[in-house]
Amino acid sequence: MKLDVKSMTKKELESSFLSMGEKGFRARQVFRWLYKGITDFREMANLPETLRAKLDEKAFIEKVEIQKVQISSKDGTRKYLFRLRDGRAVEGVFMKYKYGNAACISSQAGCRMGCVFCASGMAGLARNLTAGEMADEILAMERDTGERVGHLVVMGTGEPLDNYGELAVFLRNIHDEEGLNLSWRAITVSTCGLVPQIETFGDEFPQVNLAISLHASCDEERNALMPVNRKYAINELLQACRRHAEKTGRRVTFEYTLIRGVNDGADRADRLADCLSGILCHVNLIPLNPVSEKSFRGIDRRAAEQFRKLLETRGIPATVRRSLGSDIDAACGQLRLEELKETKNTKNS
């Protein structure tokens, strides 16, 4: 089996080169080329031709292909459908902010968490992404736009902490100064609440931002929306978040999608404030982007602002997420879902 060089840490790459009879510094040269976006060993000009030939025989460079891109006419947001080596598809988003460019990437092809309002998991989990595939989502956006990504959110298709091993390699590679040199504090990882992995994540990546997809303020409602809550109930999750904030000194972001008639009432805001009291945190309120296959609907921005004010009167800092790319398939998983339906229809025709 060929070596997937982009899914290896620099140290692993050096060990592999030494085992091939090559000098360790050659591995560092290859590592630098990978994160300059080079996808062909023959283009690595400072490597001997004999080594380039050997690498062609023994290794490969992961590259995701851009199958489709939607560009917002309102704010320049780009939503990508990436095609993986095995033909599966994942999504990514490129966003422009005053402070620089941000990317949102996927960590799995599909998702097994089963959140009932989300498009990402409707077809279940196909497989985990490799560290190299995650990295190349960013590199593909940079190749396409000609611009550098300075901030990253791992919040696309999939549950990142359900793919913890590959996620950890990916994070270390993009933080490496010879990789993408992304600051830990410019990276956010989102989870629906896998408590053991949250504990490990806090130990290994204390400076990386943690976001929790909460979406409800009691077990009964969260059980109905997010099956993961039946394994890790709200109180257990919030205790893990409290420990994380105390251990790292970093505030935890709670993502709360506002769903009309489900979790958007004043009583829900009050109960949410009770849950989060005493935790170093911030609440990111997200009016739901409707998915055609689901019956759930969002609320307007005015109602979302009212919910925010209720939280802030209770001392819980909150913002309503700025809506980027509202004229394209904004909800996570929608573009991939459309692709799956088209593929199914083609096979059945």
Short mmCIF file of C-alpha atoms in Angstrom, two decimals:
data_model
loop_
_atom_site.label_atom_id
_atom_site.label_comp_id
_atom_site.label_asym_id
_atom_site.label_seq_id
_atom_site.Cartn_x
_atom_site.Cartn_y
_atom_site.Cartn_z
CA MET A 1 0.00 0.00 0.00
CA LYS A 2 1.34 3.42 -0.94
CA LEU A 3 2.15 5.96 1.76
CA ASP A 4 -0.39 8.77 2.16
CA VAL A 5 2.23 11.44 2.82
CA LYS A 6 -0.23 14.26 3.53
CA SER A 7 -1.84 12.23 6.32
CA MET A 8 1.47 11.82 8.17
CA THR A 9 3.02 14.14 10.72
CA LYS A 10 6.42 15.55 9.91
CA LYS A 11 7.98 13.16 12.42
CA GLU A 12 6.24 10.15 10.84
CA LEU A 13 7.35 11.31 7.42
CA GLU A 14 10.96 11.57 8.58
CA SER A 15 10.82 8.02 10.00
CA SER A 16 9.47 6.70 6.70
CA PHE A 17 12.21 8.46 4.72
CA LEU A 18 14.91 7.05 7.01
CA SER A 19 13.45 3.55 6.54
CA MET A 20 13.73 4.08 2.76
CA GLY A 21 17.40 4.99 3.15
CA GLU A 22 16.80 8.70 2.62
CA LYS A 23 17.95 11.58 4.80
CA GLY A 24 15.46 13.06 7.27
CA PHE A 25 15.75 16.59 5.86
CA ARG A 26 14.28 15.32 2.59
CA ALA A 27 11.06 14.54 4.46
CA ARG A 28 10.92 18.12 5.72
CA GLN A 29 11.37 19.36 2.16
CA VAL A 30 8.45 17.22 1.01
CA PHE A 31 6.35 18.41 3.96
CA ARG A 32 6.92 22.04 2.95
CA TRP A 33 5.97 21.32 -0.65
CA LEU A 34 2.74 19.61 0.42
CA TYR A 35 1.55 22.69 2.25
CA LYS A 36 2.45 24.94 -0.63
CA GLY A 37 -0.26 23.03 -2.47
CA ILE A 38 2.00 20.88 -4.66
CA THR A 39 0.28 17.61 -5.62
CA ASP A 40 2.93 16.00 -7.85
CA PHE A 41 6.31 14.75 -6.60
CA ARG A 42 7.82 15.69 -9.98
CA GLU A 43 7.19 19.36 -9.20
CA MET A 44 9.31 19.24 -6.02
CA ALA A 45 12.29 20.91 -7.66
CA ASN A 46 14.80 20.58 -4.82
CA LEU A 47 14.49 16.78 -4.63
CA PRO A 48 16.84 14.51 -6.62
CA GLU A 49 15.18 12.87 -9.61
CA THR A 50 15.87 9.44 -8.13
CA LEU A 51 13.95 10.35 -4.98
CA ARG A 52 11.05 11.78 -6.95
CA ALA A 53 10.83 8.52 -8.90
CA LYS A 54 10.98 6.50 -5.68
CA LEU A 55 8.18 8.58 -4.13
CA ASP A 56 6.03 8.13 -7.22
CA GLU A 57 6.39 4.39 -6.74
CA LYS A 58 5.93 4.22 -2.96
CA ALA A 59 3.68 7.16 -2.04
CA PHE A 60 0.87 9.44 -3.18
CA ILE A 61 -0.27 12.98 -2.47
CA GLU A 62 -3.90 13.34 -1.47
CA LYS A 63 -5.88 15.79 -3.58
CA VAL A 64 -9.57 16.55 -3.38
CA GLU A 65 -11.22 17.76 -6.57
CA ILE A 66 -13.63 20.67 -6.71
CA GLN A 67 -16.76 19.25 -8.32
CA LYS A 68 -19.03 22.21 -7.81
CA VAL A 69 -18.75 25.71 -6.37
CA GLN A 70 -21.53 28.14 -5.53
CA ILE A 71 -20.54 31.79 -5.14
CA SER A 72 -22.75 34.22 -3.25
CA SER A 73 -23.48 37.41 -5.17
CA LYS A 74 -24.10 39.13 -1.83
CA ASP A 75 -20.85 38.62 0.06
CA GLY A 76 -18.52 36.42 -1.99
CA THR A 77 -18.96 33.34 0.20
CA ARG A 78 -18.02 30.19 -1.74
CA LYS A 79 -19.58 26.84 -1.01
CA TYR A 80 -17.69 23.85 -2.38
CA LEU A 81 -18.62 20.28 -3.17
CA PHE A 82 -15.38 18.30 -3.07
CA ARG A 83 -14.93 14.93 -4.74
CA LEU A 84 -12.72 12.49 -2.84
CA ARG A 85 -10.43 9.85 -4.31
CA ASP A 86 -13.06 7.11 -3.84
CA GLY A 87 -15.83 9.18 -5.43
CA ARG A 88 -17.51 10.28 -2.20
CA ALA A 89 -18.38 13.92 -1.67
CA VAL A 90 -17.95 16.41 1.17
CA GLU A 91 -18.52 20.13 1.56
CA GLY A 92 -16.48 23.16 2.51
CA VAL A 93 -17.12 26.89 2.74
CA PHE A 94 -14.81 29.86 2.14
CA MET A 95 -15.87 33.07 3.89
CA LYS A 96 -14.48 36.60 3.81
CA TYR A 97 -14.44 38.67 7.00
CA LYS A 98 -12.88 42.00 7.95
CA TYR A 99 -10.25 40.12 9.96
CA GLY A 100 -9.36 37.79 7.05
CA ASN A 101 -10.49 34.68 5.23
CA ALA A 102 -12.01 31.72 7.05
CA ALA A 103 -12.68 28.17 5.91
CA CYS A 104 -15.21 25.69 7.23
CA ILE A 105 -14.30 22.10 6.40
CA SER A 106 -15.75 18.61 6.77
CA SER A 107 -14.20 15.83 8.87
CA GLN A 108 -16.32 12.88 7.69
CA ALA A 109 -18.21 11.83 4.58
CA GLY A 110 -21.65 11.83 6.18
CA CYS A 111 -22.33 11.60 9.89
CA ARG A 112 -23.68 9.00 12.30
CA MET A 113 -24.87 11.38 15.03
CA GLY A 114 -28.41 11.61 13.62
CA CYS A 115 -29.36 15.17 14.65
CA VAL A 116 -32.92 15.39 13.36
CA PHE A 117 -32.80 18.93 11.91
CA CYS A 118 -29.46 18.48 10.08
CA ALA A 119 -28.89 17.54 6.42
CA SER A 120 -25.34 16.24 7.02
CA GLY A 121 -26.33 12.91 8.51
CA MET A 122 -29.39 12.06 6.43
CA ALA A 123 -27.53 9.38 4.49
CA GLY A 124 -25.57 8.16 7.52
CA LEU A 125 -21.80 7.89 7.82
CA ALA A 126 -19.89 6.67 4.77
CA ARG A 127 -16.40 6.98 6.25
CA ASN A 128 -13.95 9.18 8.10
CA LEU A 129 -11.78 11.62 6.20
CA THR A 130 -8.02 11.30 6.43
CA ALA A 131 -5.85 14.08 7.79
CA GLY A 132 -4.64 14.64 4.23
CA GLU A 133 -8.16 15.03 2.86
CA MET A 134 -9.04 17.55 5.55
CA ALA A 135 -5.89 19.54 4.80
CA ASP A 136 -6.55 19.48 1.08
CA GLU A 137 -10.01 20.98 1.55
CA ILE A 138 -8.21 24.11 2.74
CA LEU A 139 -5.53 23.90 0.06
CA ALA A 140 -8.18 23.45 -2.66
CA MET A 141 -9.91 26.64 -1.50
CA GLU A 142 -6.60 28.49 -1.55
CA ARG A 143 -5.82 27.17 -5.05
CA ASP A 144 -9.25 28.21 -6.29
CA THR A 145 -9.35 31.69 -4.74
CA GLY A 146 -5.67 32.56 -4.85
CA GLU A 147 -6.06 33.76 -1.26
CA ARG A 148 -4.73 32.49 2.05
CA VAL A 149 -7.01 31.00 4.70
CA GLY A 150 -6.14 32.47 8.10
CA HIS A 151 -8.95 31.05 10.23
CA LEU A 152 -10.47 27.59 10.32
CA VAL A 153 -13.66 26.02 11.62
CA VAL A 154 -14.03 22.23 11.61
CA MET A 155 -17.81 22.34 11.56
CA GLY A 156 -18.84 21.00 8.16
CA THR A 157 -20.16 17.52 7.42
CA GLY A 158 -19.42 15.01 10.17
CA GLU A 159 -18.59 14.94 13.88
CA PRO A 160 -14.89 15.90 14.22
CA LEU A 161 -14.34 14.20 17.59
CA ASP A 162 -15.76 10.97 16.16
CA ASN A 163 -12.67 11.00 13.90
CA TYR A 164 -10.27 12.08 16.62
CA GLY A 165 -7.08 10.33 15.46
CA GLU A 166 -7.08 11.84 11.98
CA LEU A 167 -8.29 15.19 13.34
CA ALA A 168 -5.31 15.36 15.73
CA VAL A 169 -2.78 14.71 12.95
CA PHE A 170 -4.50 17.28 10.75
CA LEU A 171 -4.45 19.96 13.46
CA ARG A 172 -0.76 19.43 14.20
CA ASN A 173 0.13 19.61 10.51
CA ILE A 174 -1.74 22.80 9.74
CA HIS A 175 -0.35 24.45 12.88
CA ASP A 176 3.24 23.48 12.02
CA GLU A 177 5.21 26.52 10.85
CA GLU A 178 6.26 24.53 7.78
CA GLY A 179 2.65 23.46 7.21
CA LEU A 180 -0.05 26.12 7.01
CA ASN A 181 1.30 27.89 10.11
CA LEU A 182 -2.21 28.49 11.46
CA SER A 183 -2.36 29.78 15.00
CA TRP A 184 -4.04 27.43 17.47
CA ARG A 185 -6.31 30.30 18.44
CA ALA A 186 -7.43 30.75 14.84
CA ILE A 187 -8.86 27.20 14.82
CA THR A 188 -12.25 26.12 16.15
CA VAL A 189 -13.42 22.52 16.45
CA SER A 190 -17.12 21.79 16.90
CA THR A 191 -18.68 18.75 18.56
CA CYS A 192 -22.20 17.59 19.37
CA GLY A 193 -20.94 16.48 22.78
CA LEU A 194 -18.68 13.41 22.88
CA VAL A 195 -17.60 13.83 26.50
CA PRO A 196 -14.52 11.53 26.67
CA GLN A 197 -13.06 13.10 23.52
CA ILE A 198 -13.73 16.61 24.89
CA GLU A 199 -11.56 15.72 27.87
CA THR A 200 -8.75 14.42 25.62
CA PHE A 201 -9.07 17.39 23.28
CA GLY A 202 -8.64 19.82 26.18
CA ASP A 203 -5.46 18.02 27.27
CA GLU A 204 -3.90 17.84 23.80
CA PHE A 205 -5.12 21.08 22.20
CA PRO A 206 -5.76 23.53 25.05
CA GLN A 207 -5.44 26.63 22.86
CA VAL A 208 -7.80 25.48 20.10
CA ASN A 209 -11.31 26.89 20.41
CA LEU A 210 -14.05 24.43 21.37
CA ALA A 211 -17.62 24.82 20.12
CA ILE A 212 -20.48 22.70 21.43
CA SER A 213 -23.60 22.08 19.34
CA LEU A 214 -26.11 22.34 22.17
CA HIS A 215 -29.45 23.37 20.61
CA ALA A 216 -31.57 22.56 23.68
CA SER A 217 -31.58 23.28 27.41
CA CYS A 218 -33.12 20.11 28.87
CA ASP A 219 -32.62 16.39 28.29
CA GLU A 220 -36.13 15.75 27.00
CA GLU A 221 -35.80 18.28 24.16
CA ARG A 222 -32.18 17.47 23.39
CA ASN A 223 -32.92 13.74 23.30
CA ALA A 224 -35.55 14.44 20.64
CA LEU A 225 -33.21 16.62 18.57
CA MET A 226 -29.83 14.97 19.15
CA PRO A 227 -29.57 11.23 19.86
CA VAL A 228 -26.06 11.70 21.31
CA ASN A 229 -27.72 13.21 24.38
CA ARG A 230 -29.06 9.76 25.33
CA LYS A 231 -25.45 8.71 25.93
CA TYR A 232 -24.04 11.97 27.27
CA ALA A 233 -26.81 13.92 28.97
CA ILE A 234 -26.78 17.70 29.23
CA ASN A 235 -25.52 17.82 32.80
CA GLU A 236 -22.60 15.49 32.02
CA LEU A 237 -21.76 17.50 28.90
CA LEU A 238 -21.91 20.85 30.70
CA GLN A 239 -19.71 19.56 33.52
CA ALA A 240 -17.14 18.54 30.89
CA CYS A 241 -17.38 22.02 29.37
CA ARG A 242 -16.93 23.64 32.77
CA ARG A 243 -13.79 21.54 33.36
CA HIS A 244 -12.52 22.38 29.87
CA ALA A 245 -12.87 26.13 30.45
CA GLU A 246 -11.22 25.92 33.86
CA LYS A 247 -8.37 23.77 32.56
CA THR A 248 -7.61 25.78 29.42
CA GLY A 249 -8.67 29.28 30.45
CA ARG A 250 -10.54 29.44 27.12
CA ARG A 251 -14.21 30.17 26.84
CA VAL A 252 -16.46 27.54 25.32
CA THR A 253 -18.78 28.54 22.48
CA PHE A 254 -22.26 27.01 22.60
CA GLU A 255 -23.97 26.76 19.23
CA TYR A 256 -27.73 27.07 19.59
CA THR A 257 -29.82 26.70 16.45
CA LEU A 258 -33.14 28.49 16.85
CA ILE A 259 -36.00 26.32 15.59
CA ARG A 260 -39.43 27.85 15.42
CA GLY A 261 -41.81 26.47 18.02
CA VAL A 262 -39.22 24.05 19.38
CA ASN A 263 -36.53 25.88 21.34
CA ASP A 264 -37.03 29.58 20.64
CA GLY A 265 -39.40 30.73 23.43
CA ALA A 266 -38.54 33.15 26.24
CA ASP A 267 -38.79 30.28 28.72
CA ARG A 268 -36.13 28.40 26.71
CA ALA A 269 -33.82 31.41 26.87
CA ASP A 270 -34.29 31.56 30.63
CA ARG A 271 -33.63 27.84 31.02
CA LEU A 272 -30.55 28.05 28.79
CA ALA A 273 -29.18 30.83 30.97
CA ASP A 274 -29.68 28.62 34.02
CA CYS A 275 -27.75 25.79 32.35
CA LEU A 276 -24.78 27.94 31.40
CA SER A 277 -24.53 30.00 34.56
CA GLY A 278 -20.98 30.01 35.91
CA ILE A 279 -19.35 28.58 32.76
CA LEU A 280 -16.84 30.75 30.88
CA CYS A 281 -18.75 30.76 27.62
CA HIS A 282 -20.36 32.52 24.72
CA VAL A 283 -23.58 31.56 22.92
CA ASN A 284 -23.74 31.67 19.13
CA LEU A 285 -27.39 31.83 18.08
CA ILE A 286 -28.13 30.43 14.63
CA PRO A 287 -31.52 30.91 12.96
CA LEU A 288 -32.12 27.52 11.32
CA ASN A 289 -31.48 27.19 7.60
CA PRO A 290 -34.43 25.03 6.52
CA VAL A 291 -33.81 21.70 4.78
CA SER A 292 -36.50 20.73 2.28
CA GLU A 293 -36.62 17.13 3.55
CA LYS A 294 -37.26 18.29 7.12
CA SER A 295 -40.31 19.97 8.64
CA PHE A 296 -38.34 22.28 10.93
CA ARG A 297 -38.27 26.02 10.24
CA GLY A 298 -36.12 28.84 11.55
CA ILE A 299 -37.01 32.23 13.02
CA ASP A 300 -36.29 35.71 11.68
CA ARG A 301 -33.36 37.80 12.84
CA ARG A 302 -35.55 40.12 14.91
CA ALA A 303 -36.81 37.19 16.99
CA ALA A 304 -33.26 35.87 17.28
CA GLU A 305 -32.11 39.24 18.62
CA GLN A 306 -34.87 39.15 21.23
CA PHE A 307 -33.65 35.72 22.36
CA ARG A 308 -30.11 37.12 22.55
CA LYS A 309 -31.21 40.04 24.72
CA LEU A 310 -32.94 37.67 27.12
CA LEU A 311 -29.69 35.74 27.55
CA GLU A 312 -27.64 38.87 28.05
CA THR A 313 -29.98 40.20 30.75
CA ARG A 314 -29.09 37.00 32.61
CA GLY A 315 -25.36 37.62 32.15
CA ILE A 316 -24.78 35.16 29.29
CA PRO A 317 -22.87 36.79 26.39
CA ALA A 318 -24.45 35.94 23.05
CA THR A 319 -24.46 36.95 19.41
CA VAL A 320 -26.64 36.09 16.44
CA ARG A 321 -24.51 34.52 13.73
CA ARG A 322 -24.00 36.73 10.72
CA SER A 323 -25.73 35.09 7.76
CA LEU A 324 -23.19 34.54 4.98
CA GLY A 325 -24.04 32.96 1.65
CA SER A 326 -27.79 33.28 2.21
CA ASP A 327 -28.43 33.09 -1.55
CA ILE A 328 -26.70 29.70 -1.93
CA ASP A 329 -27.25 26.28 -0.31
CA ALA A 330 -26.33 27.53 3.14
CA ALA A 331 -27.31 24.66 5.44
CA CYS A 332 -24.52 22.23 6.17
CA GLY A 333 -24.88 19.09 4.06
CA GLN A 334 -27.40 20.44 1.55
CA LEU A 335 -25.05 20.53 -1.42
CA ARG A 336 -23.82 17.00 -0.69
CA LEU A 337 -27.40 15.80 -0.19
CA GLU A 338 -28.39 17.15 -3.60
CA GLU A 339 -25.43 15.32 -5.12
CA LEU A 340 -26.46 12.04 -3.46
CA LYS A 341 -30.03 12.43 -4.76
CA GLU A 342 -28.78 13.16 -8.29
CA THR A 343 -26.51 10.10 -8.19
CA LYS A 344 -29.37 7.91 -6.96
CA ASN A 345 -31.73 9.20 -9.66
CA THR A 346 -29.09 8.57 -12.35
CA LYS A 347 -28.63 4.97 -11.17
CA ASN A 348 -32.40 4.38 -11.13
CA SER A 349 -33.07 5.89 -14.56
#
